[in-house]
Each structure stands twice: as C-alpha cells, then as structure tokens.
XYZ file of C-alpha atoms in Angstrom:
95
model
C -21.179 90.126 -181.104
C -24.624 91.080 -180.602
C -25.234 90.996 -184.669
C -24.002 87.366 -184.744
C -26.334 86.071 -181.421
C -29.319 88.058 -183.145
C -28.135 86.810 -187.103
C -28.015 83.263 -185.611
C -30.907 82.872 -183.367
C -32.843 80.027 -185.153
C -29.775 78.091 -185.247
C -29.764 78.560 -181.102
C -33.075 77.438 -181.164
C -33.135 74.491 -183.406
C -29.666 73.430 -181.059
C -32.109 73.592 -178.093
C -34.901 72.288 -179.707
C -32.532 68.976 -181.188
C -30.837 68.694 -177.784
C -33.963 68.101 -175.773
C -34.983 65.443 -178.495
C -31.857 63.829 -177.838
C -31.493 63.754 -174.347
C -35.471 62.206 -174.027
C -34.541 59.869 -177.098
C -31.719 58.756 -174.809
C -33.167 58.373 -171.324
C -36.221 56.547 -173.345
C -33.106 54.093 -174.743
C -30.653 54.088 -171.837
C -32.431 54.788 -168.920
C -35.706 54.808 -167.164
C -37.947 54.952 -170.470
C -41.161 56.949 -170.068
C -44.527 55.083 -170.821
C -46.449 58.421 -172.135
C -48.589 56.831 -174.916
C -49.131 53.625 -173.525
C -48.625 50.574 -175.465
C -49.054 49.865 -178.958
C -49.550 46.001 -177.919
C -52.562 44.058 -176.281
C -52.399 41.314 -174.518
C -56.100 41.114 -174.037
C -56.683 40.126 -177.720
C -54.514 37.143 -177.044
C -56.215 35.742 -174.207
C -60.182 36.683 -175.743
C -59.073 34.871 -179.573
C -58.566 31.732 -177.439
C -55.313 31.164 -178.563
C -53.341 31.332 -174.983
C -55.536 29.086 -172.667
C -55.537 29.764 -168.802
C -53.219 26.667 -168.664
C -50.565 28.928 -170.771
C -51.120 31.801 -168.729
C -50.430 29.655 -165.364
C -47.607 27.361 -166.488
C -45.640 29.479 -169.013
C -43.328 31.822 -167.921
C -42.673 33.078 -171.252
C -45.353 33.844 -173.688
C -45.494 35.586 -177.499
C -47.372 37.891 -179.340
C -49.016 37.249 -182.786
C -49.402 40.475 -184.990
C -50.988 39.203 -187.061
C -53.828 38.003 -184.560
C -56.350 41.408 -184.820
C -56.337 43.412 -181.974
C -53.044 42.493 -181.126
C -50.582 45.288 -182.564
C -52.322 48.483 -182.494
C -49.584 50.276 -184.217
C -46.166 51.648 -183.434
C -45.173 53.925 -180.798
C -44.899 57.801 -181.844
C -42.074 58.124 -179.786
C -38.573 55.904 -178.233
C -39.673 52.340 -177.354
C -42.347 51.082 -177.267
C -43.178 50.121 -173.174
C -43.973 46.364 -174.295
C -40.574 45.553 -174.870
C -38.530 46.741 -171.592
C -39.168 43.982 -169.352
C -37.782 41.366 -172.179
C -35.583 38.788 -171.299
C -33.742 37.890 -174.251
C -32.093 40.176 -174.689
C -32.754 41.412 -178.504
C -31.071 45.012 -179.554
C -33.847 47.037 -180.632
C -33.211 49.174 -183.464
C-alpha cells in the first residue's frame, strides 16, 4: 500500500489542490462571496461623464451601468463573481 500512496501522490495533490478551488468557487456562488480584488466596475465614471445627474442619484432607486462609457468596466474579475453584482435585484442567473 505504501507503493500505491507514494506512485499516486500528484494525483492526491491535484484532488486537494481541485477541491479547495471548488469549495471557494462555491461559497463565492452560493454563499457569502468574498470581495478580494475589488470590483471590476466604477460607479464614479458614471457620475464624473455627466450622464447620471444628482437628480438620478436622489430619485432613482435603480440605476445602470454603461460599458461602454470609459472608465466604467475596468475588466473582469480573476476570480467567482464579480462583487458588483450581489446586491442585484432582478434576479438574473449569472453564468
């Protein structure tokens, strides 16, 4: 038995390896995600393009963001989901 442990010891550690990627891919999904990169949106680029007024930020609940306005997608999140998008209220599956 000791052979087969020592033969197959980079398959134990790619299992270990792949199991902790899993379990963070799914408490990032299912659970309490982390916010380790920060976001890979800005709201600030809205607001200083002028195109959300102060009367937008005070009466609208509910705004968007344009990715195509620059400054405004900084690029995608290395790893899970991206922070942005977990207090959303439509309810959109993210894949």
């Amino acid at each position: 038995i000791w052979n087969t442990f020592f033969d197959g010891r980079y398959i134990i550690l790619m299992m270990g390896i792949f199991s902790l990627y899993t379990g963070l891919i799914y408490n990032d999904c299912f659970s309490k995600s982390l916010n380790i990169f920060g976001s890979g949106w800005s709201v600030k680029s809205m607001y200083n393009s002028n195109i959300w007024k102060d009367d937008d930020l005070r009466y609208n609940q509910y705004l968007t963001l344009d990715p195509n306005v620059t400054g405004v997608f900084k690029g995608p999140y290395p790893f899970g989901i991206d922070p942005v998008s977990v207090p959303v209220v439509d309810n959109v599956v993210i894949h």
